[in-house]
Coordinates of C-alpha atoms in Angstrom, one line a residue:
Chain P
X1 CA 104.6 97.9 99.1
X2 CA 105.3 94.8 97.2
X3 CA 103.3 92.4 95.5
X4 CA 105.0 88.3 94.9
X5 CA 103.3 85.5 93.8
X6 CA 104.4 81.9 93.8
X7 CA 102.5 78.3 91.9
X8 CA 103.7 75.2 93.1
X9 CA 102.5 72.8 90.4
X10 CA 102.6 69.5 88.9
X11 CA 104.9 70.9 86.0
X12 CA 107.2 73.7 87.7
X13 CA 107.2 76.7 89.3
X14 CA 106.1 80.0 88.8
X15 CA 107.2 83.2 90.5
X16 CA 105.7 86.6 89.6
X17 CA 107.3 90.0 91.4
X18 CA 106.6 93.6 90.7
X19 CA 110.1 96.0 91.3
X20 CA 108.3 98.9 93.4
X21 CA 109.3 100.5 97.0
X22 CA 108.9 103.0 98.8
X23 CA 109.7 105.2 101.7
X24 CA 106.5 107.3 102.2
X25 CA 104.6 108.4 99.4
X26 CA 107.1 110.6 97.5
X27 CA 110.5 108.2 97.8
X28 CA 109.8 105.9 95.1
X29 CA 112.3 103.3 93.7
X30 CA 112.3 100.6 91.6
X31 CA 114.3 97.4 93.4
X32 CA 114.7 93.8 92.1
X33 CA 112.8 91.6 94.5
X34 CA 113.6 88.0 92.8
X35 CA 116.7 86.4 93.4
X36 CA 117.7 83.0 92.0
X37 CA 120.6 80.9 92.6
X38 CA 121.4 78.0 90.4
X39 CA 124.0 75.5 90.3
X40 CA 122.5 74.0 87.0
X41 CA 121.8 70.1 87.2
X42 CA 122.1 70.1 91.0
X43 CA 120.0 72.9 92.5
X44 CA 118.0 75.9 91.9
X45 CA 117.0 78.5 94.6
X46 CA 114.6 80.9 93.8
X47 CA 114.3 83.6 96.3
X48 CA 111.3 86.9 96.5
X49 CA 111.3 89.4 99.0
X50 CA 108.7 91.7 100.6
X51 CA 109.0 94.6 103.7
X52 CA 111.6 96.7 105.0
X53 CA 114.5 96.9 102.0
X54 CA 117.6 97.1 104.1
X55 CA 116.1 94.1 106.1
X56 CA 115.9 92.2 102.9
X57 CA 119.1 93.4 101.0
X58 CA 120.7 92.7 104.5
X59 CA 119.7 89.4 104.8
X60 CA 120.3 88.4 100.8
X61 CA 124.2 90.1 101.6
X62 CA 124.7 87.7 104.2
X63 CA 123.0 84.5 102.4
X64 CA 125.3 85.5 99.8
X65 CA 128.6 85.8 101.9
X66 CA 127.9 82.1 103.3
X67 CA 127.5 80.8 99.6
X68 CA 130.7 82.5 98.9
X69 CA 132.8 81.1 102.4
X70 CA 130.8 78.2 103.5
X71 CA 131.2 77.2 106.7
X72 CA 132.8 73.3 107.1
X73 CA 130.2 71.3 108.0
X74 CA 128.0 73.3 104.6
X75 CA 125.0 74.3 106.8
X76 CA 125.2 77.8 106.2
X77 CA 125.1 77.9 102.6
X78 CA 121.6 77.6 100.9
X79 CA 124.0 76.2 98.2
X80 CA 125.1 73.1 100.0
X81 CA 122.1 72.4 101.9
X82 CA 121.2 68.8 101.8
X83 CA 117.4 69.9 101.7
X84 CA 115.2 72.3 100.5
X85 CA 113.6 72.4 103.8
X86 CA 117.2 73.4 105.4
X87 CA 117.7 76.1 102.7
X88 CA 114.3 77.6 104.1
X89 CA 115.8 77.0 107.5
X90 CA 119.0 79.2 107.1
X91 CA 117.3 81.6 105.0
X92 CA 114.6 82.4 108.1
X93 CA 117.3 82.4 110.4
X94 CA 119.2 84.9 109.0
X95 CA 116.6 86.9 108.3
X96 CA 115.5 86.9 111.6
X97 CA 119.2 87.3 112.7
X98 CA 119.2 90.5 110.6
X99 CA 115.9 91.9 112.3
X100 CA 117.2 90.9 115.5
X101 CA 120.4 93.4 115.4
X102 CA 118.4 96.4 114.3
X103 CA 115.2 96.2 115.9
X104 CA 115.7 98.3 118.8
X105 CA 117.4 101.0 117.1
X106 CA 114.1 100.8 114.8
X107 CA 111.7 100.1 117.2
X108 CA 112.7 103.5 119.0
X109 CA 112.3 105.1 115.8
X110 CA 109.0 103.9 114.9
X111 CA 110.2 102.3 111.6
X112 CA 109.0 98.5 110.9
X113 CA 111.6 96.1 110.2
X114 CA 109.3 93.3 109.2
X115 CA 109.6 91.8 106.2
X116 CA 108.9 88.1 104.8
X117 CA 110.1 86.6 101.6
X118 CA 109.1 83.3 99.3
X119 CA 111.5 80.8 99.0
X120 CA 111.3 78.2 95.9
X121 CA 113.9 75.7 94.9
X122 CA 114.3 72.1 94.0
X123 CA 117.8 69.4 94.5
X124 CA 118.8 67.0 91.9
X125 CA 116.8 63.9 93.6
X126 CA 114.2 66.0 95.7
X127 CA 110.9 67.3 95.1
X128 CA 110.6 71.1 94.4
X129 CA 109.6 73.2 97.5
X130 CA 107.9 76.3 98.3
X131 CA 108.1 78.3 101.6
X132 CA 106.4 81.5 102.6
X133 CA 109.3 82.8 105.5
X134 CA 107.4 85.0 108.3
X135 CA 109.7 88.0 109.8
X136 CA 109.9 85.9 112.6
X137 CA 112.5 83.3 110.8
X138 CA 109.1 80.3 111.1
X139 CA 107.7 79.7 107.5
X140 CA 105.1 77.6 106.0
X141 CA 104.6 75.6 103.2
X142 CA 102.4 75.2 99.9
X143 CA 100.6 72.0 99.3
X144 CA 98.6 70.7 96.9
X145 CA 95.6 71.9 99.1
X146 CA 97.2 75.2 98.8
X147 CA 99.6 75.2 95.4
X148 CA 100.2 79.4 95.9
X149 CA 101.8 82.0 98.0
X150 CA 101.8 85.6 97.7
X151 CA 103.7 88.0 100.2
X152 CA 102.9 91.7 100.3
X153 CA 99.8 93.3 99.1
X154 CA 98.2 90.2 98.3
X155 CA 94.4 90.6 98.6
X156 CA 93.4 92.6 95.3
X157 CA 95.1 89.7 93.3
X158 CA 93.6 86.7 95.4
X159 CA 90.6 86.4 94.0
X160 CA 91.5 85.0 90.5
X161 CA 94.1 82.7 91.8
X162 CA 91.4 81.4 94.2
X163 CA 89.1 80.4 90.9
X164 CA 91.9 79.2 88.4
X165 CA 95.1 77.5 90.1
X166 CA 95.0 74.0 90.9
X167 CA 98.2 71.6 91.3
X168 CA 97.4 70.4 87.5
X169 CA 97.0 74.3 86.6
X170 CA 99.6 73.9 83.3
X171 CA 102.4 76.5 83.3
X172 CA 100.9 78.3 80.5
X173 CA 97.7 79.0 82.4
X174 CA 99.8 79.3 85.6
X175 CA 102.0 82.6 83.8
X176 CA 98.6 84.2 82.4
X177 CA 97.1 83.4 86.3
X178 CA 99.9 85.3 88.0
X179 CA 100.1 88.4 85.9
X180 CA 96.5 88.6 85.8
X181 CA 97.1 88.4 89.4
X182 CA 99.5 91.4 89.4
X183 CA 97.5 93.0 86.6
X184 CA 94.8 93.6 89.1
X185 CA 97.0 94.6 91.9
X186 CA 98.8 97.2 89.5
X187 CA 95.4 98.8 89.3
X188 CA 94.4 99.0 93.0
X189 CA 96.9 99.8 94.9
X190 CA 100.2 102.5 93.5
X191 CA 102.7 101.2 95.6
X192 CA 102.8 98.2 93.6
X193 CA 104.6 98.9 90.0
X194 CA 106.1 97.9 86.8
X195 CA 108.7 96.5 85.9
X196 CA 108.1 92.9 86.7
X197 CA 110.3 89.8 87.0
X198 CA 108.6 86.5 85.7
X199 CA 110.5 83.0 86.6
X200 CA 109.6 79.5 85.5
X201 CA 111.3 76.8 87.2
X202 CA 110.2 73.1 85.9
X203 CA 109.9 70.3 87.6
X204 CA 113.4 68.4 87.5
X205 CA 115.1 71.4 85.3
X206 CA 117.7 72.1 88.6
X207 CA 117.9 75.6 86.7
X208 CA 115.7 78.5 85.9
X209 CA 114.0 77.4 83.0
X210 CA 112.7 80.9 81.8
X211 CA 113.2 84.0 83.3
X212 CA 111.7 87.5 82.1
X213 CA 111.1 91.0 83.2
X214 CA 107.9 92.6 81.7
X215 CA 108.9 96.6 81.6
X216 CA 106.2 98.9 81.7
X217 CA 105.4 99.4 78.0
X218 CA 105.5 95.7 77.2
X219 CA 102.9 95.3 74.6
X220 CA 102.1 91.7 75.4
X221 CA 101.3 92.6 79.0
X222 CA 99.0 95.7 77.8
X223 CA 97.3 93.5 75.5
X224 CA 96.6 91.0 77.9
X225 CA 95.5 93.5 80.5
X226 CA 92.9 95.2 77.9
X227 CA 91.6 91.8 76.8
X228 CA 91.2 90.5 80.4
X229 CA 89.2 94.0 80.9
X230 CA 87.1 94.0 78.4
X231 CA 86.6 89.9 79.0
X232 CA 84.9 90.9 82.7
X233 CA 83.3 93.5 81.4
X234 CA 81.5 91.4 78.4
X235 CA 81.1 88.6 81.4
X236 CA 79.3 91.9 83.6
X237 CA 76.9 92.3 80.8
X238 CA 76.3 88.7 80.3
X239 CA 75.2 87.4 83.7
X240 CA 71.6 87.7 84.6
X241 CA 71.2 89.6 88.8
Chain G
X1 CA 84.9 91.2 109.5
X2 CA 83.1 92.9 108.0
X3 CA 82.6 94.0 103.8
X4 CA 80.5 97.0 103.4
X5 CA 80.2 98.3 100.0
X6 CA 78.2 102.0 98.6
X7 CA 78.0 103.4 95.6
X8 CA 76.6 107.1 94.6
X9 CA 75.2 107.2 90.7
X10 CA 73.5 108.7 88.9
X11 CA 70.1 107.1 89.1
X12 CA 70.6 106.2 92.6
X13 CA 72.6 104.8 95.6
X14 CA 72.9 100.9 96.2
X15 CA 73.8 99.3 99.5
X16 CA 75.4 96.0 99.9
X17 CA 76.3 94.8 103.6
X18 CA 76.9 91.2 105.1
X19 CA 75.9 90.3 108.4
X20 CA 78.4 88.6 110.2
X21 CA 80.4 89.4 113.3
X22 CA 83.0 87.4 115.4
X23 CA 85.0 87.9 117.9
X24 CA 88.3 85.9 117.5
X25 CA 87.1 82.8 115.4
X26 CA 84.8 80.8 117.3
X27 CA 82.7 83.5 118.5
X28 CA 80.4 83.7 115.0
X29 CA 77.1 85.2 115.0
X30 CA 74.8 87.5 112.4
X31 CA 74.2 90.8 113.0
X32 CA 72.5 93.7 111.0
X33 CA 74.9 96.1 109.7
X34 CA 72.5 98.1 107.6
X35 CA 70.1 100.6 109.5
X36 CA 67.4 103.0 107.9
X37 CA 65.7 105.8 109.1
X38 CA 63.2 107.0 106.7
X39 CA 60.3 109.9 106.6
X40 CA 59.1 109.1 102.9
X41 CA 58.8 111.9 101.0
X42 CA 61.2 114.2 103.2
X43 CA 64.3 112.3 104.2
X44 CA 66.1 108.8 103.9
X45 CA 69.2 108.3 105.4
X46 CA 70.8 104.4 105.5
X47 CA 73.6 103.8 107.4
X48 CA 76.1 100.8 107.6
X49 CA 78.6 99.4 109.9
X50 CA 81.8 98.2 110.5
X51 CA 84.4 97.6 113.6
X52 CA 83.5 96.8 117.1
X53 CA 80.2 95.4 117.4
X54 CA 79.3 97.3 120.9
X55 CA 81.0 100.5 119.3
X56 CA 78.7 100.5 116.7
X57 CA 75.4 99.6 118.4
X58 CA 76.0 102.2 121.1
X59 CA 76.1 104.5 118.7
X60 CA 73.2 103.3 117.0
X61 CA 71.2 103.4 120.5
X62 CA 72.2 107.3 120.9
X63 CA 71.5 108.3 117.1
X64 CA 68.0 106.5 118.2
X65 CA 67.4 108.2 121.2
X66 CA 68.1 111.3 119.6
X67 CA 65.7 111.1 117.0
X68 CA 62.8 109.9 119.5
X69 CA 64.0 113.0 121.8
X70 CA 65.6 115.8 119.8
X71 CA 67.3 119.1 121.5
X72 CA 65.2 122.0 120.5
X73 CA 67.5 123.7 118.0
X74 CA 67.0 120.1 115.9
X75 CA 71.2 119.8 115.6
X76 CA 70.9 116.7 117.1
X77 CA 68.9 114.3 115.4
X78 CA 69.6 112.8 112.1
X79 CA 66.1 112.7 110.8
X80 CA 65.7 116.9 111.8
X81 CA 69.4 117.9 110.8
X82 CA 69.4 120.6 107.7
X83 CA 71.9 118.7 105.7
X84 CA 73.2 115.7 104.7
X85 CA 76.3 117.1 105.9
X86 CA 74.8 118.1 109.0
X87 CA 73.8 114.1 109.3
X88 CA 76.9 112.9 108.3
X89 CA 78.4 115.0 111.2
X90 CA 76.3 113.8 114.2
X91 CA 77.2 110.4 113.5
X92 CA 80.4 111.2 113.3
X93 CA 80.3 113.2 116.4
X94 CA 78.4 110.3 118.1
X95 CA 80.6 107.8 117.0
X96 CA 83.6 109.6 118.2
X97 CA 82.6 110.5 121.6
X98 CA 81.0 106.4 122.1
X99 CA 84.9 105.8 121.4
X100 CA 86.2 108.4 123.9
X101 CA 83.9 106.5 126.3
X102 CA 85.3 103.8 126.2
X103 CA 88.8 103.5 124.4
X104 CA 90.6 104.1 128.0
X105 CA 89.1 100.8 129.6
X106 CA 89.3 99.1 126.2
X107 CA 92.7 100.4 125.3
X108 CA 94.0 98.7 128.8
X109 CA 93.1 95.5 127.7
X110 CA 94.4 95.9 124.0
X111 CA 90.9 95.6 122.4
X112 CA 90.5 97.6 119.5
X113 CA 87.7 100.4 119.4
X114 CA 87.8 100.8 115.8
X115 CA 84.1 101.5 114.0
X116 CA 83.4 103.1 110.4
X117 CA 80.3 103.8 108.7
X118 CA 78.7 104.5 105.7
X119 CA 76.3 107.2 105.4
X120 CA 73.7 107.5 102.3
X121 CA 70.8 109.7 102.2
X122 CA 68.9 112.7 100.7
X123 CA 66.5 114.9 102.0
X124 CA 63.8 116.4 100.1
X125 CA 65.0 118.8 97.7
X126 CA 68.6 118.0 98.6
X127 CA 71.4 116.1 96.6
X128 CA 71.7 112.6 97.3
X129 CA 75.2 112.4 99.4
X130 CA 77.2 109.4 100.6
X131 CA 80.1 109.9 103.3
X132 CA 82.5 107.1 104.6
X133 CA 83.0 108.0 108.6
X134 CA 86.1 107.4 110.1
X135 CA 86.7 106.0 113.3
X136 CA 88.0 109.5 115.0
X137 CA 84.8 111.0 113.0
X138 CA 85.6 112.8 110.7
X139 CA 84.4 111.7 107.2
X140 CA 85.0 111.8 103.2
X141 CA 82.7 111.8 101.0
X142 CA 81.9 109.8 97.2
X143 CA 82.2 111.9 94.2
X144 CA 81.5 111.6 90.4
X145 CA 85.8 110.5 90.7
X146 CA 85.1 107.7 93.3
X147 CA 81.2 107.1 93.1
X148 CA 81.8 104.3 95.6
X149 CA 82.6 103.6 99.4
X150 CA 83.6 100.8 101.2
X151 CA 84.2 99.7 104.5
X152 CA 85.9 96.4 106.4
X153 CA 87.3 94.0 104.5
X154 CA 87.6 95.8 101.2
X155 CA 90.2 94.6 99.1
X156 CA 89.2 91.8 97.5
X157 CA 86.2 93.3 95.8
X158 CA 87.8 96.5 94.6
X159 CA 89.0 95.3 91.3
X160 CA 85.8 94.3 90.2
X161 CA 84.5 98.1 91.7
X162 CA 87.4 99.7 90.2
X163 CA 86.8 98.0 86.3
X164 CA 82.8 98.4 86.2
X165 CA 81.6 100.8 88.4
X166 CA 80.7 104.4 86.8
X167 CA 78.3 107.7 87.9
X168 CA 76.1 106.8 85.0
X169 CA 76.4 102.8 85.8
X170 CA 72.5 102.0 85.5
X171 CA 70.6 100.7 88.9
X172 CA 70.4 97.1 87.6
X173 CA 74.2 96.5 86.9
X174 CA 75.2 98.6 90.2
X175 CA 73.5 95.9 92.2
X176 CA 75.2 93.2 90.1
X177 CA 78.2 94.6 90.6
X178 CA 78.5 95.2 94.5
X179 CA 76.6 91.7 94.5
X180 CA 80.1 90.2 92.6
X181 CA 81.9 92.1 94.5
X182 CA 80.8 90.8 97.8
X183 CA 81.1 87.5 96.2
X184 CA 84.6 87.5 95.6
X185 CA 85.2 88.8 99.0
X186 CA 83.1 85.9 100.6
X187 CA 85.2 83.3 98.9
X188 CA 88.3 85.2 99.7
X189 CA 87.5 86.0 104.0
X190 CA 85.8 83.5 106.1
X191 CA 84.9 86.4 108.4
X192 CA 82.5 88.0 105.8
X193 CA 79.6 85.9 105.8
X194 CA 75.9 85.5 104.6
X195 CA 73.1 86.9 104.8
X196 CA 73.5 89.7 102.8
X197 CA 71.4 93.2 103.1
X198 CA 70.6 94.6 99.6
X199 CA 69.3 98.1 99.4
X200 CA 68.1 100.9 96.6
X201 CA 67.5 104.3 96.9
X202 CA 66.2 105.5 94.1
X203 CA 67.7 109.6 93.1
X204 CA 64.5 111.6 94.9
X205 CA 62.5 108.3 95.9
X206 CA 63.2 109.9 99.6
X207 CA 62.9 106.5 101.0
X208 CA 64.1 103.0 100.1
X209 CA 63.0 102.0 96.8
X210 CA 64.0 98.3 97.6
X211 CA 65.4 96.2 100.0
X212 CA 66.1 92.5 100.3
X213 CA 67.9 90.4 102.4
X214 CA 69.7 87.1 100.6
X215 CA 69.8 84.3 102.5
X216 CA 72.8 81.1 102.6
X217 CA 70.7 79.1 100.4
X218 CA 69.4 82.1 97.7
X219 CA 69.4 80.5 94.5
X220 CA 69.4 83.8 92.3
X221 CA 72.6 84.4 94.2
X222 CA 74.2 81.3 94.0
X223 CA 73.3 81.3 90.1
X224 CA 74.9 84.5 89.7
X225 CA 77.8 83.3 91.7
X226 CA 78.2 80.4 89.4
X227 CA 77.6 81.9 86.4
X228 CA 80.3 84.5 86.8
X229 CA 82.7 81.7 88.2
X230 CA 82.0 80.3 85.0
X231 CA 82.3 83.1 83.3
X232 CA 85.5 84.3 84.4
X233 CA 87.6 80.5 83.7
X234 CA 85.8 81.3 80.5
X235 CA 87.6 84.1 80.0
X236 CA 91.0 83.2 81.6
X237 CA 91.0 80.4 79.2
X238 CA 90.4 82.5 76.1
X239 CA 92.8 85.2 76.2
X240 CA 96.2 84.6 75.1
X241 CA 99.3 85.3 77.2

């Protein structure tokens, strides 16, 4: 499984994966599911996937090969897409193209190929974007209704972003809100794990503005793990049934 | 939906259930998912629901019958069965062959069949015992490990379960906790809905010690709710990244 979280805000962007997969129970691995692409001043293209890995690493190969040999009229590379919204466009399309070629072989075999990914990125001019892809190739997008999206197993962590992120949310609160997030996914469910990648993207930076990966005995992560515990548990005792 | 939670302490077992049912999203209505059967002094048993609405009342209807008109070697009714383990496996027997019933015409028309339960109880004499039954029938059972079950829509309430939740847990702050926990799930799934069932057995009451159902307007609730909203932005804005 996989756990990614993305804040669309007022100030930036804020992308939060964990590094885990597996094939069954006993093949674990740890996998890099954030991939940015930056031309810096002109665009930044944050990508995190979730699902079936060779679907993913598949369909990152072949984004990757377009960037590399464009085609003329630049509508196959995410980096010469006028718009965010086409960089989302070509992205679900090749995924969906990659799905497409193995999914009767797959099918036969019983082995899902789905997989979705987040896509976050912002022109020089434009507005920064954020698209939750489907395995289908469609996507949605967050709004200031809805400022975050998560792919994989994204109930446990839910709840917190429910209470604390808003659009005006600032990036400081929107870091601690995402691995607070994870930090309660890590706990409930083992197919989600350490390391993670942490990405800030802010507004008008055309660049990844900080980008970190928090390894498993990262003693600002415990600590704000043990104090967020032993915060709910003081809160437990407070509150009157 | 549905969001089931039990948990098996020390001093006692406390049930939380909601109440409401739907079939696709415009078919909303409230049912009872919490059952008792109780000869006080003797034998309590509790059950509660989740899956297929007609699944689980059929099964309800023949655990019924069966009680009001036991075979003579007293296998088949809950309220004569030996053991809680005895109990645990006529429901699970009885919920198994409702399925079998039915899951060819069903299964023809891709409706799902699915039904879990929770089973608390103790009989005179007996260890309290809580089981989670599966929807083939067979069942597992809460430990001092894992002194809680849950059933439906269970993830978003598990951290709270998973950072508070302990054997020796006192009475008070188990039914604050499972009523948090079904708090974060109902702001999390529209499909989990109010009123909420609240019951206590008390560890060799041999009946329910207390029960209460919580209403859409309950203002203890809604306090709680608020206070532990309040609490927890508290919180989130006190500890330091």
């Amino acid at each position: 499984m996989t756990y990614c979280v993305g804040l669309l805000l007022n100030a930036g962007m804020v992308l939060l994966s964990d590094t885990r997969t597996n094939g069954g129970l006993d093949n674990i691995a740890t996998y890099r599911k954030m991939f940015t692409f930056v031309e810096p001043g002109e665009r930044v293209v944050a990508i995190m996937t979730a699902g079936s890995l060779s679907v993913t690493q598949t369909t990152l190969a072949r984004l990757r090969e377009e960037i590399d040999a464009p085609e003329a009229d630049g509508n196959s590379s995410i980096m010469q897409a006028p718009t965010m919204l086409k960089v989302s466009e070509i992205i679900g399309n090749t995924l969906a193209g990659v799905r497409k070629d193995i999914v009767s072989r797959m099918d036969a075999e019983r082995i899902s190929t789905s997989a979705s990914m987040i896509v976050a990125g912002q022109r020089a001019g434009g507005e920064m974007r954020m698209f939750l892809i489907y395995p289908e190739g469609n996507f949605i997008e967050a709004t200031e209704d809805t400022p975050f999206l998560q792919i994989g197993e994204h109930k446990y962590g839910k709840p917190i972003l429910d209470r604390v992120v808003r659009s005006e949310t600032s990036l400081e609160d929107a870091q601690k809100a995402v691995l607070l997030s994870m930090d309660s996914t890590l706990r409930s469910n083992l197919s989600v794990g350490m390391p993670l990648d942490l990405a800030v993207i802010r507004n008008n930076d055309c660049k990844i503005s900080m980008q970190r990966r928090i390894e498993a005995g990262d003693t600002d992560f415990a600590e704000m793990s043990e104090a967020w515990s032993t915060a709910l548990r003081d809160s437990f005792t407070q509150i009157q049934l």
